[in-house]
Short mmCIF file of C-alpha atoms in Angstrom, two decimals:
data_model
loop_
_atom_site.label_atom_id
_atom_site.label_comp_id
_atom_site.label_asym_id
_atom_site.label_seq_id
_atom_site.Cartn_x
_atom_site.Cartn_y
_atom_site.Cartn_z
CA UNK A 1 23.25 -15.48 24.75
CA UNK A 2 20.89 -15.91 27.65
CA UNK A 3 20.58 -19.10 29.63
CA UNK A 4 18.21 -21.82 28.55
CA UNK A 5 14.58 -21.06 29.39
CA UNK A 6 11.68 -23.26 30.39
CA UNK A 7 8.89 -22.73 27.85
CA UNK A 8 5.17 -23.31 27.99
CA UNK A 9 3.81 -23.41 24.45
CA UNK A 10 0.12 -22.74 23.91
CA UNK A 11 -1.15 -23.65 20.46
CA UNK A 12 -0.20 -26.73 18.47
CA UNK A 13 -0.57 -25.41 14.94
CA UNK A 14 2.37 -25.05 12.55
CA UNK A 15 4.12 -22.40 14.67
CA UNK A 16 3.54 -23.87 18.14
CA UNK A 17 4.56 -27.33 16.96
CA UNK A 18 7.74 -25.97 15.33
CA UNK A 19 8.65 -24.11 18.53
CA UNK A 20 8.34 -27.38 20.46
CA UNK A 21 10.34 -29.17 17.79
CA UNK A 22 13.15 -26.58 17.62
CA UNK A 23 13.37 -25.34 21.24
CA UNK A 24 16.19 -27.73 22.21
CA UNK A 25 18.24 -26.64 19.19
CA UNK A 26 18.14 -23.10 20.64
CA UNK A 27 19.07 -24.31 24.13
CA UNK A 28 15.60 -24.15 25.67
CA UNK A 29 13.36 -26.71 27.28
CA UNK A 30 9.62 -27.16 26.77
CA UNK A 31 7.91 -27.94 30.07
CA UNK A 32 4.31 -27.58 28.87
CA UNK A 33 2.55 -27.81 25.53
CA UNK A 34 -1.17 -27.42 24.91
CA UNK A 35 -3.60 -27.45 22.05
CA UNK A 36 -7.22 -26.35 22.38
CA UNK A 37 -8.39 -29.57 24.07
CA UNK A 38 -5.44 -31.09 25.93
CA UNK A 39 -1.95 -30.54 27.31
CA UNK A 40 1.23 -32.31 28.25
CA UNK A 41 3.18 -30.98 31.23
CA UNK A 42 6.48 -32.21 32.63
CA UNK A 43 8.71 -30.12 34.91
CA UNK A 44 11.73 -32.03 33.62
CA UNK A 45 10.91 -31.25 30.00
CA UNK A 46 8.29 -32.92 27.82
CA UNK A 47 9.14 -35.53 25.23
CA UNK A 48 8.74 -33.20 22.24
CA UNK A 49 8.88 -35.91 19.60
CA UNK A 50 6.23 -38.00 21.39
CA UNK A 51 3.89 -35.03 21.85
CA UNK A 52 4.20 -34.00 18.21
CA UNK A 53 3.72 -37.58 17.08
CA UNK A 54 0.61 -37.88 19.22
CA UNK A 55 -0.75 -34.61 17.81
CA UNK A 56 -0.30 -36.09 14.32
CA UNK A 57 -1.91 -39.44 15.04
CA UNK A 58 -4.52 -38.68 17.72
CA UNK A 59 -5.13 -34.97 17.21
CA UNK A 60 -4.17 -34.01 20.76
CA UNK A 61 -0.79 -33.46 22.41
CA UNK A 62 -1.48 -35.24 25.72
CA UNK A 63 -3.94 -36.14 28.49
CA UNK A 64 -3.78 -33.16 30.82
CA UNK A 65 -6.28 -30.30 30.92
CA UNK A 66 -5.20 -27.40 28.62
CA UNK A 67 -5.22 -25.05 31.64
CA UNK A 68 -2.47 -27.14 33.22
CA UNK A 69 -0.01 -25.77 30.68
CA UNK A 70 -0.85 -22.20 31.64
CA UNK A 71 -0.41 -23.05 35.32
CA UNK A 72 2.87 -24.94 34.87
CA UNK A 73 6.22 -23.69 36.15
CA UNK A 74 7.76 -21.95 33.14
CA UNK A 75 9.93 -18.89 32.45
CA UNK A 76 8.35 -17.92 29.14
CA UNK A 77 4.84 -18.43 27.84
CA UNK A 78 4.79 -18.83 24.05
CA UNK A 79 1.34 -17.81 22.86
CA UNK A 80 0.71 -19.39 19.45
CA UNK A 81 -3.06 -19.86 19.47
CA UNK A 82 -5.03 -18.49 16.49
CA UNK A 83 -5.37 -14.74 16.09
CA UNK A 84 -8.83 -13.49 16.97
CA UNK A 85 -10.29 -10.04 16.45
CA UNK A 86 -11.97 -7.73 18.91
CA UNK A 87 -11.14 -8.88 22.44
CA UNK A 88 -8.19 -11.02 21.23
CA UNK A 89 -9.30 -13.96 23.39
CA UNK A 90 -8.20 -16.43 24.59
CA UNK A 91 -4.71 -15.18 23.71
CA UNK A 92 -5.08 -12.04 25.81
CA UNK A 93 -6.12 -13.95 28.96
CA UNK A 94 -3.20 -16.33 28.52
CA UNK A 95 -0.84 -13.36 28.33
CA UNK A 96 -2.50 -11.73 31.35
CA UNK A 97 -2.20 -14.85 33.47
CA UNK A 98 1.49 -15.23 32.65
CA UNK A 99 2.31 -11.57 33.30
CA UNK A 100 0.42 -11.61 36.60
CA UNK A 101 2.68 -14.49 37.57
CA UNK A 102 5.68 -12.33 36.55
CA UNK A 103 6.54 -14.55 33.58
CA UNK A 104 7.67 -13.45 30.15
CA UNK A 105 5.37 -13.77 27.16
CA UNK A 106 6.39 -14.29 23.55
CA UNK A 107 3.53 -13.89 21.10
CA UNK A 108 3.10 -15.49 17.71
CA UNK A 109 -0.59 -14.57 18.02
CA UNK A 110 -1.21 -11.09 16.56
CA UNK A 111 -4.47 -10.48 18.43
CA UNK A 112 -3.26 -9.06 21.76
CA UNK A 113 -0.78 -6.55 20.28
CA UNK A 114 -2.98 -5.60 17.33
CA UNK A 115 -6.25 -5.24 19.20
CA UNK A 116 -5.34 -4.47 22.84
CA UNK A 117 -1.86 -2.97 22.72
CA UNK A 118 -2.50 -0.49 25.54
CA UNK A 119 -3.83 -3.23 27.83
CA UNK A 120 -0.85 -5.44 27.02
CA UNK A 121 1.64 -2.69 27.82
CA UNK A 122 -0.22 -1.77 31.02
CA UNK A 123 -0.08 -5.38 32.24
CA UNK A 124 3.59 -5.56 31.28
CA UNK A 125 4.38 -2.46 33.35
CA UNK A 126 2.89 -4.13 36.42
CA UNK A 127 4.81 -7.32 35.82
CA UNK A 128 8.38 -8.46 36.17
CA UNK A 129 7.86 -10.24 32.87
CA UNK A 130 8.31 -8.77 29.39
CA UNK A 131 6.26 -9.17 26.24
CA UNK A 132 7.90 -9.76 22.86
CA UNK A 133 6.18 -10.33 19.53
CA UNK A 134 8.64 -10.44 16.64
CA UNK A 135 6.86 -13.42 15.08
CA UNK A 136 3.61 -11.48 14.67
CA UNK A 137 4.95 -9.39 11.76
CA UNK A 138 6.72 -10.93 8.79
CA UNK A 139 7.47 -14.42 10.13
CA UNK A 140 11.21 -15.00 10.11
CA UNK A 141 12.10 -11.38 9.25
CA UNK A 142 13.48 -9.37 12.20
CA UNK A 143 11.36 -6.25 11.69
CA UNK A 144 10.37 -5.31 15.23
CA UNK A 145 13.79 -5.92 16.74
CA UNK A 146 15.31 -3.79 13.95
CA UNK A 147 12.91 -0.95 14.80
CA UNK A 148 13.86 -1.36 18.46
CA UNK A 149 17.57 -1.30 17.61
CA UNK A 150 17.14 1.87 15.58
CA UNK A 151 14.76 3.24 18.26
CA UNK A 152 11.17 3.88 17.13
CA UNK A 153 11.72 7.63 17.15
CA UNK A 154 14.25 7.22 14.34
CA UNK A 155 11.86 5.31 12.11
CA UNK A 156 9.36 7.54 10.34
CA UNK A 157 7.46 4.87 8.40
CA UNK A 158 7.27 1.15 7.89
CA UNK A 159 5.71 -0.38 4.81
CA UNK A 160 5.77 -3.73 3.24
CA UNK A 161 4.36 -6.71 1.50
CA UNK A 162 3.37 -8.69 4.56
CA UNK A 163 0.84 -11.27 3.42
CA UNK A 164 2.17 -14.24 1.50
CA UNK A 165 -1.20 -15.49 0.28
CA UNK A 166 -2.21 -12.20 -1.31
CA UNK A 167 1.26 -11.80 -2.77
CA UNK A 168 1.27 -15.30 -4.19
CA UNK A 169 -2.08 -14.64 -5.87
CA UNK A 170 -1.02 -11.30 -7.35
CA UNK A 171 2.33 -12.59 -8.59
CA UNK A 172 0.72 -15.65 -10.21
CA UNK A 173 -1.96 -13.49 -11.81
CA UNK A 174 0.72 -11.22 -13.26
CA UNK A 175 3.03 -14.00 -14.41
CA UNK A 176 0.42 -16.31 -15.92
CA UNK A 177 -2.20 -13.83 -17.03
CA UNK A 178 -4.90 -15.78 -15.22
CA UNK A 179 -7.73 -14.44 -13.14
CA UNK A 180 -8.16 -14.18 -9.41
CA UNK A 181 -10.52 -17.13 -8.93
CA UNK A 182 -8.24 -19.52 -10.81
CA UNK A 183 -5.13 -18.53 -8.89
CA UNK A 184 -7.00 -18.67 -5.60
CA UNK A 185 -8.12 -22.24 -6.33
CA UNK A 186 -4.54 -23.14 -7.22
CA UNK A 187 -3.22 -21.52 -4.04
CA UNK A 188 -5.74 -23.48 -1.99
CA UNK A 189 -4.65 -26.73 -3.68
CA UNK A 190 -1.03 -25.92 -2.87
CA UNK A 191 -1.91 -25.12 0.73
CA UNK A 192 -0.73 -21.50 0.33
CA UNK A 193 -4.26 -20.19 0.84
CA UNK A 194 -6.74 -21.27 3.51
CA UNK A 195 -10.11 -22.79 2.60
CA UNK A 196 -11.52 -19.47 3.79
CA UNK A 197 -9.01 -16.93 2.45
CA UNK A 198 -10.98 -13.85 3.55
CA UNK A 199 -8.53 -12.85 6.28
CA UNK A 200 -5.67 -12.74 3.75
CA UNK A 201 -7.23 -11.53 0.52
CA UNK A 202 -9.31 -8.78 2.09
CA UNK A 203 -6.20 -7.31 3.64
CA UNK A 204 -7.10 -7.92 7.31
CA UNK A 205 -3.96 -9.92 8.07
CA UNK A 206 -1.66 -7.31 6.49
CA UNK A 207 -3.57 -4.58 8.32
CA UNK A 208 -3.11 -6.29 11.71
CA UNK A 209 0.64 -6.44 11.08
CA UNK A 210 0.67 -2.76 10.17
CA UNK A 211 -1.35 -1.95 13.30
CA UNK A 212 1.34 -3.70 15.34
CA UNK A 213 4.06 -1.74 13.53
CA UNK A 214 2.21 1.53 14.07
CA UNK A 215 1.93 0.71 17.78
CA UNK A 216 5.66 0.05 17.95
CA UNK A 217 6.47 3.23 16.02
CA UNK A 218 4.25 5.43 18.18
CA UNK A 219 5.93 4.07 21.33
CA UNK A 220 2.89 4.49 23.53
CA UNK A 221 1.94 7.97 22.34
CA UNK A 222 -1.08 6.68 20.50
CA UNK A 223 -2.74 3.28 20.48
CA UNK A 224 -3.85 1.78 17.17
CA UNK A 225 -6.32 -1.01 16.51
CA UNK A 226 -7.72 -2.50 13.33
CA UNK A 227 -10.49 0.10 13.34
CA UNK A 228 -7.84 2.78 12.69
CA UNK A 229 -6.68 1.13 9.49
CA UNK A 230 -7.87 2.00 6.00
CA UNK A 231 -7.99 -1.40 4.32
CA UNK A 232 -8.65 -2.63 0.81
CA UNK A 233 -7.92 -6.18 -0.29
CA UNK A 234 -7.02 -7.69 -3.63
CA UNK A 235 -10.38 -9.21 -4.54
CA UNK A 236 -11.17 -6.25 -6.81
CA UNK A 237 -7.94 -6.46 -8.81
CA UNK A 238 -8.72 -8.03 -12.19
CA UNK A 239 -6.19 -9.57 -14.57
CA UNK A 240 -6.75 -6.61 -16.91
CA UNK A 241 -5.29 -4.25 -14.30
CA UNK A 242 -2.16 -6.36 -13.92
CA UNK A 243 -1.78 -6.44 -17.70
CA UNK A 244 -2.01 -2.67 -17.93
CA UNK A 245 0.48 -2.28 -15.12
CA UNK A 246 2.91 -4.66 -16.87
CA UNK A 247 2.70 -2.69 -20.13
CA UNK A 248 4.15 0.20 -18.22
CA UNK A 249 6.87 -1.80 -16.43
CA UNK A 250 4.86 -1.91 -13.23
CA UNK A 251 3.04 -4.45 -11.15
CA UNK A 252 0.52 -4.51 -8.31
CA UNK A 253 1.27 -5.59 -4.76
CA UNK A 254 -0.79 -5.52 -1.59
CA UNK A 255 1.20 -2.98 0.37
CA UNK A 256 0.66 -2.01 3.99
CA UNK A 257 1.92 1.34 5.25
CA UNK A 258 2.28 2.26 8.91
CA UNK A 259 3.33 5.56 10.40
CA UNK A 260 2.70 7.31 13.70
CA UNK A 261 -0.26 8.97 11.98
CA UNK A 262 -2.10 5.99 10.59
CA UNK A 263 -2.32 2.77 8.66
CA UNK A 264 -3.24 2.09 5.05
CA UNK A 265 -3.38 -1.25 3.30
CA UNK A 266 -4.31 -1.68 -0.34
CA UNK A 267 -3.23 -2.76 -3.79
CA UNK A 268 -0.49 -0.40 -4.97
CA UNK A 269 1.17 0.19 -8.29
CA UNK A 270 4.93 -0.30 -8.10
CA UNK A 271 7.75 -0.71 -10.63
CA UNK A 272 8.46 -4.35 -11.48
CA UNK A 273 12.09 -3.97 -10.47
CA UNK A 274 11.37 -2.25 -7.14
CA UNK A 275 12.46 -3.88 -3.91
CA UNK A 276 8.82 -4.11 -2.83
CA UNK A 277 7.92 -6.23 -5.88
CA UNK A 278 8.70 -9.51 -4.14
CA UNK A 279 7.17 -12.59 -5.70
CA UNK A 280 5.36 -15.62 -4.32
CA UNK A 281 5.18 -16.04 -0.59
CA UNK A 282 8.20 -13.87 0.11
CA UNK A 283 7.65 -10.86 2.37
CA UNK A 284 9.45 -7.55 2.56
CA UNK A 285 9.43 -4.73 5.06
CA UNK A 286 10.84 -1.33 4.29
CA UNK A 287 11.77 1.07 7.06
CA UNK A 288 12.24 4.78 6.51
CA UNK A 289 14.79 5.98 9.02
CA UNK A 290 15.96 9.45 9.93
CA UNK A 291 19.69 8.76 9.91
CA UNK A 292 20.10 5.58 7.96
CA UNK A 293 17.85 6.14 4.95
CA UNK A 294 15.79 3.25 3.75
CA UNK A 295 16.26 -0.27 5.06
CA UNK A 296 14.82 -3.28 3.26
CA UNK A 297 14.30 -6.50 5.14
CA UNK A 298 13.13 -9.41 3.07
CA UNK A 299 12.59 -13.10 3.71
CA UNK A 300 10.09 -15.78 4.52
CA UNK A 301 7.06 -14.23 6.10
CA UNK A 302 5.31 -17.40 7.17
CA UNK A 303 5.78 -21.09 7.76
CA UNK A 304 6.19 -23.15 10.92
CA UNK A 305 9.98 -23.33 11.36
CA UNK A 306 10.50 -19.82 9.94
CA UNK A 307 8.06 -18.21 12.36
CA UNK A 308 9.32 -20.42 15.20
CA UNK A 309 12.81 -19.04 14.56
CA UNK A 310 11.46 -15.55 15.31
CA UNK A 311 9.73 -16.83 18.48
CA UNK A 312 12.92 -18.50 19.67
CA UNK A 313 14.90 -15.38 18.74
CA UNK A 314 12.60 -13.42 21.07
CA UNK A 315 13.08 -16.00 23.83
CA UNK A 316 16.83 -15.51 23.45
CA UNK A 317 16.45 -11.72 23.89
CA UNK A 318 14.76 -12.11 27.29
CA UNK A 319 16.76 -11.82 30.47
CA UNK B 1 -17.95 21.28 -11.74
CA UNK B 2 -14.71 22.51 -10.29
CA UNK B 3 -13.15 19.72 -8.28
CA UNK B 4 -11.77 21.02 -5.01
CA UNK B 5 -8.00 20.94 -5.21
CA UNK B 6 -5.60 23.48 -3.81
CA UNK B 7 -7.08 26.67 -2.49
CA UNK B 8 -4.89 28.64 -4.93
CA UNK B 9 -6.41 27.11 -8.00
CA UNK B 10 -9.89 27.64 -6.64
CA UNK B 11 -9.14 31.26 -6.08
CA UNK B 12 -7.78 31.59 -9.60
CA UNK B 13 -10.93 30.06 -10.99
CA UNK B 14 -13.09 32.39 -8.97
CA UNK B 15 -11.11 35.36 -10.27
CA UNK B 16 -11.49 34.16 -13.84
CA UNK B 17 -15.23 33.79 -13.45
CA UNK B 18 -15.49 37.24 -11.98
CA UNK B 19 -13.41 38.73 -14.80
CA UNK B 20 -15.36 37.15 -17.57
CA UNK B 21 -18.64 38.16 -15.91
CA UNK B 22 -17.52 41.74 -15.66
CA UNK B 23 -16.04 41.90 -19.14
CA UNK B 24 -19.43 41.52 -20.76
CA UNK B 25 -20.51 44.98 -19.74
CA UNK B 26 -17.31 46.71 -18.74
CA UNK B 27 -14.40 45.49 -20.80
CA UNK B 28 -11.17 45.34 -18.87
CA UNK B 29 -8.58 46.30 -21.48
CA UNK B 30 -5.63 44.74 -19.70
CA UNK B 31 -7.34 41.35 -19.88
CA UNK B 32 -8.27 41.68 -23.55
CA UNK B 33 -4.75 42.62 -24.61
CA UNK B 34 -2.95 39.86 -26.56
CA UNK B 35 0.06 38.56 -24.65
CA UNK B 36 2.89 36.20 -25.60
CA UNK B 37 2.66 32.68 -24.20
CA UNK B 38 4.90 29.67 -24.44
CA UNK B 39 3.38 26.25 -25.00
CA UNK B 40 5.52 23.15 -24.63
CA UNK B 41 4.22 20.06 -26.33
CA UNK B 42 5.42 16.51 -26.66
CA UNK B 43 4.55 15.07 -30.05
CA UNK B 44 4.54 11.51 -31.24
CA UNK B 45 7.18 11.02 -33.95
CA UNK B 46 4.60 10.62 -36.73
CA UNK B 47 3.85 12.62 -39.87
CA UNK B 48 1.24 15.34 -39.47
CA UNK B 49 1.68 15.77 -35.74
CA UNK B 50 3.20 19.23 -35.98
CA UNK B 51 0.44 20.44 -38.29
CA UNK B 52 -2.16 19.02 -35.87
CA UNK B 53 -0.51 21.05 -33.15
CA UNK B 54 -0.51 24.32 -35.08
CA UNK B 55 -4.05 24.24 -36.46
CA UNK B 56 -5.82 24.77 -33.12
CA UNK B 57 -3.67 27.85 -32.58
CA UNK B 58 -4.73 29.65 -35.75
CA UNK B 59 -8.31 28.37 -35.53
CA UNK B 60 -8.69 29.92 -32.09
CA UNK B 61 -7.25 33.29 -33.05
CA UNK B 62 -3.71 32.90 -31.79
CA UNK B 63 -0.82 34.65 -33.49
CA UNK B 64 2.06 32.23 -34.01
CA UNK B 65 5.37 33.84 -33.10
CA UNK B 66 7.87 30.98 -33.27
CA UNK B 67 8.18 27.22 -33.32
CA UNK B 68 11.13 25.37 -31.87
CA UNK B 69 11.00 21.76 -32.96
CA UNK B 70 13.67 19.69 -31.19
CA UNK B 71 13.73 16.72 -33.54
CA UNK B 72 17.01 15.29 -32.27
CA UNK B 73 16.01 15.52 -28.63
CA UNK B 74 13.63 12.71 -27.72
CA UNK B 75 12.02 12.69 -24.25
CA UNK B 76 12.27 9.62 -21.98
CA UNK B 77 8.84 8.65 -23.24
CA UNK B 78 10.04 8.64 -26.83
CA UNK B 79 8.31 11.90 -27.77
CA UNK B 80 9.64 14.95 -29.54
CA UNK B 81 9.52 18.18 -27.54
CA UNK B 82 8.16 21.21 -29.35
CA UNK B 83 8.08 24.73 -28.02
CA UNK B 84 5.59 27.14 -29.54
CA UNK B 85 5.44 30.85 -28.80
CA UNK B 86 2.05 32.31 -29.44
CA UNK B 87 0.41 35.68 -28.91
CA UNK B 88 -3.21 35.64 -27.76
CA UNK B 89 -5.63 37.19 -25.31
CA UNK B 90 -5.98 35.18 -22.08
CA UNK B 91 -9.35 33.66 -22.99
CA UNK B 92 -8.24 32.83 -26.52
CA UNK B 93 -5.11 31.28 -25.07
CA UNK B 94 -7.23 29.10 -22.81
CA UNK B 95 -9.29 28.01 -25.80
CA UNK B 96 -6.09 27.13 -27.69
CA UNK B 97 -4.77 24.96 -24.86
CA UNK B 98 -8.14 23.27 -24.47
CA UNK B 99 -8.30 22.59 -28.23
CA UNK B 100 -4.78 21.14 -28.21
CA UNK B 101 -5.71 18.77 -25.39
CA UNK B 102 -8.99 17.82 -27.04
CA UNK B 103 -6.98 16.97 -30.14
CA UNK B 104 -5.04 14.45 -28.06
CA UNK B 105 -1.83 16.44 -27.92
CA UNK B 106 0.36 16.19 -24.90
CA UNK B 107 0.64 19.67 -23.41
CA UNK B 108 3.57 19.75 -21.02
CA UNK B 109 3.50 23.42 -20.28
CA UNK B 110 1.05 26.14 -21.13
CA UNK B 111 1.90 29.73 -20.31
CA UNK B 112 3.35 29.91 -16.85
CA UNK B 113 2.03 26.58 -15.66
CA UNK B 114 4.50 23.76 -15.84
CA UNK B 115 3.55 20.13 -15.40
CA UNK B 116 6.59 19.13 -13.42
CA UNK B 117 5.52 15.82 -11.92
CA UNK B 118 3.77 12.70 -12.98
CA UNK B 119 1.64 10.20 -11.19
CA UNK B 120 0.39 6.92 -12.63
CA UNK B 121 -2.80 5.33 -11.29
CA UNK B 122 -4.99 2.42 -12.30
CA UNK B 123 -8.76 2.62 -12.19
CA UNK B 124 -10.76 -0.59 -11.99
CA UNK B 125 -14.49 -1.09 -12.33
CA UNK B 126 -17.35 -0.29 -14.67
CA UNK B 127 -15.36 2.42 -16.37
CA UNK B 128 -17.35 2.65 -19.56
CA UNK B 129 -20.78 2.58 -17.94
CA UNK B 130 -19.76 5.29 -15.50
CA UNK B 131 -18.90 7.71 -18.34
CA UNK B 132 -15.22 7.35 -19.00
CA UNK B 133 -15.09 10.60 -20.96
CA UNK B 134 -16.48 12.46 -17.99
CA UNK B 135 -13.84 10.86 -15.74
CA UNK B 136 -11.05 11.97 -18.05
CA UNK B 137 -12.55 15.40 -18.60
CA UNK B 138 -12.66 16.05 -14.88
CA UNK B 139 -8.98 15.21 -14.43
CA UNK B 140 -8.13 17.27 -17.50
CA UNK B 141 -10.42 20.10 -16.39
CA UNK B 142 -8.51 20.62 -13.20
CA UNK B 143 -6.00 23.44 -13.61
CA UNK B 144 -3.25 21.51 -11.82
CA UNK B 145 -3.60 18.22 -13.69
CA UNK B 146 -3.37 17.02 -17.23
CA UNK B 147 -3.64 13.52 -18.67
CA UNK B 148 -0.33 12.66 -20.30
CA UNK B 149 -1.26 9.14 -21.29
CA UNK B 150 -4.29 6.91 -21.05
CA UNK B 151 -4.83 3.25 -21.74
CA UNK B 152 -7.92 1.05 -21.33
CA UNK B 153 -8.08 -2.71 -20.95
CA UNK B 154 -11.60 -4.12 -21.21
CA UNK B 155 -11.24 -7.83 -22.00
CA UNK B 156 -14.86 -8.60 -21.12
CA UNK B 157 -16.31 -5.81 -23.22
CA UNK B 158 -17.88 -2.59 -22.11
CA UNK B 159 -20.45 -4.06 -19.75
CA UNK B 160 -18.04 -5.75 -17.36
CA UNK B 161 -15.15 -4.75 -15.14
CA UNK B 162 -12.37 -3.04 -16.99
CA UNK B 163 -9.12 -1.34 -16.07
CA UNK B 164 -7.54 1.91 -17.14
CA UNK B 165 -4.12 3.35 -16.64
CA UNK B 166 -3.84 7.11 -16.29
CA UNK B 167 -0.55 8.92 -16.42
CA UNK B 168 -1.33 12.29 -14.93
CA UNK B 169 1.02 15.22 -15.30
CA UNK B 170 0.72 17.61 -12.39
CA UNK B 171 2.17 20.90 -11.34
CA UNK B 172 5.05 20.71 -8.90
CA UNK B 173 3.86 19.61 -5.48
CA UNK B 174 0.37 18.71 -6.70
CA UNK B 175 0.58 14.93 -6.96
CA UNK B 176 -1.14 14.41 -3.61
CA UNK B 177 -3.96 16.69 -4.70
CA UNK B 178 -4.15 14.88 -8.04
CA UNK B 179 -4.54 11.56 -6.22
CA UNK B 180 -7.25 13.05 -4.05
CA UNK B 181 -9.10 14.20 -7.15
CA UNK B 182 -8.90 10.71 -8.67
CA UNK B 183 -10.05 9.13 -5.39
CA UNK B 184 -12.98 11.53 -5.22
CA UNK B 185 -14.12 10.74 -8.77
CA UNK B 186 -13.61 7.01 -8.16
CA UNK B 187 -15.59 6.93 -4.95
CA UNK B 188 -18.45 8.79 -6.62
CA UNK B 189 -18.50 6.27 -9.51
CA UNK B 190 -17.80 3.21 -7.37
CA UNK B 191 -14.45 2.56 -9.04
CA UNK B 192 -11.34 1.17 -7.36
CA UNK B 193 -8.08 3.09 -7.48
CA UNK B 194 -4.75 1.31 -7.49
CA UNK B 195 -2.46 4.07 -6.30
CA UNK B 196 1.28 4.40 -6.46
CA UNK B 197 3.16 4.40 -3.19
CA UNK B 198 3.21 7.61 -1.24
CA UNK B 199 6.36 9.69 -1.24
CA UNK B 200 8.06 7.88 -4.10
CA UNK B 201 9.04 4.90 -1.94
CA UNK B 202 9.94 1.80 -3.88
#
C-alpha cells in the first residue's frame, strides 16, 4: 500500500462526490473539490461531509473559484467532469495543467484517453506524474489493471458488455417481451437511463470504452479515437428480433470488441447461457490472452461508489 | 448475380460458365459423362419426407444408386440423416441439388462440397418489402453457403419492421465470407444484421 495522498477532485457528480465521500476510508485526504461553478480548498483537508451536504442543498460545493482546486497543492488530480467528445475539454486541460506541475492524474472522465490518447501519453512522458484511468472502462471492474498485469502484448482482444443502460433495455425487452420505447421510458423512470439516452443507446459510450481498451492493447503503436470505431446502437433492435433469438436459445447484447486492429460495437447474437449474456446493469469484459486463455471479469459497471472504488484503486497504485 | 465470396468459388463459377458455353457447339464428353455423387440430407421426422427427397432426383434425370436412411441416428437438431448415392452428369446433378433445396430439404453435403460450419444471424428491417425470397435466394445461390433453417417474425404485418433468423450452413472456413455476403445484401436493402460474435467467443 502506498502512503495517503492529497487529492484534488474535479467534478461533483455521482463519481466525484463518491470519491470525496470514500477517500478517507482508503487512507487519502481531499484537499480540493470543485464542481463547474465553485470549489472548496483546504490544505489541511476539506470537510467532506459539509461539502457534499452543501452540494445537495445549495447546488455548489463551496465559495472558491473552480480554478482554485486545479491550482491547489495536491498529489493526485481526480478528473471526474463529464466526458466530452472531440477535444475532450475541459478534462484534457485539467489533466495537462496537473501533469505540467508534475502531479499524478486519475481519470474517471473517458474523454482525454478516448479522444486524445497520444497527447495524454506525450504529456505524461514529459511529466513526473502518471496518468491512470481504470474507472473509465467498466466502473468497478479492474479491466485495465488486469491488461497491464498480463502485459498488453499478451492480450489479443478485449470484448464486453460495457454499457449498463443498453444492457438493461435489452434484457428487459427479452424478459418481458416489451418494445424498446416502453423499456426506455421505464429505465428513465428508474434513473437507469438519462433523459437523453443517445450516448448510451446509440453505442457511443460503449465505443469510447473500447477505444480506450484498443489504445491500451496497442501500447502506443497505433492511436485510436472514436472515428476509428464501427458503431451500431440498439435502437434498431425490435422485440421480434429478441423473440426469434430466444426461440433458438440465444439473446442479443450490445457487445464492444477491441483489438490492436480496430473497434466494433453493435448488437450481437449470443447464447443465453454464455458468460457475455449478463443481465440488467451488470457489465462484463472478456480478455483473450495468449498464455492464459479467456478471462472473464464481471461486476458493476457504473454507479458512484462502484466507480469511485476504481478511482481510489488507481490512487493506491501510484507511487 | 454472383456475390463476391472467395476467389476460389468465383473461379469455379467462371469455369462452369465457360464449359457450358462451349458445350453448346463442341460437346466435352468428359463433362457430359454421368458420375456418382453422394448427397447428404437431413430430413424432418415426418411421413413423406423421404419420398420428397427422392422425387427431384428422378425428375431431373439422376440414376439412384443407393439410399442409406439412418433412422436411429438423430442429429443434434432433431433431424434424420440420409445419404443418397446418385449417378448423374454434372449439370443434371446441379439441377438435382437445386431442386432439393427449392423443395425445402436440408442439403448438408452435395458431391464433394461439405457444409461443415454453421452461422446464425438475425436480419431486421423491412424484410418483406425488400424481397425476402431474393435475399434467401442469394444466400442459397452462393456455392459456399446454404440456408439450413429460416424463421420470420413479423408481428406488425408485412409493411412494418420484421425480424428473421437465418441459420446458414457454410463450407469449412467460410463463415466469415458468409457473414460478409449477408452484410452486403443487408446494406443494399437497408436491413440491420445482428451478427454472432467473431471467432466463436462466448
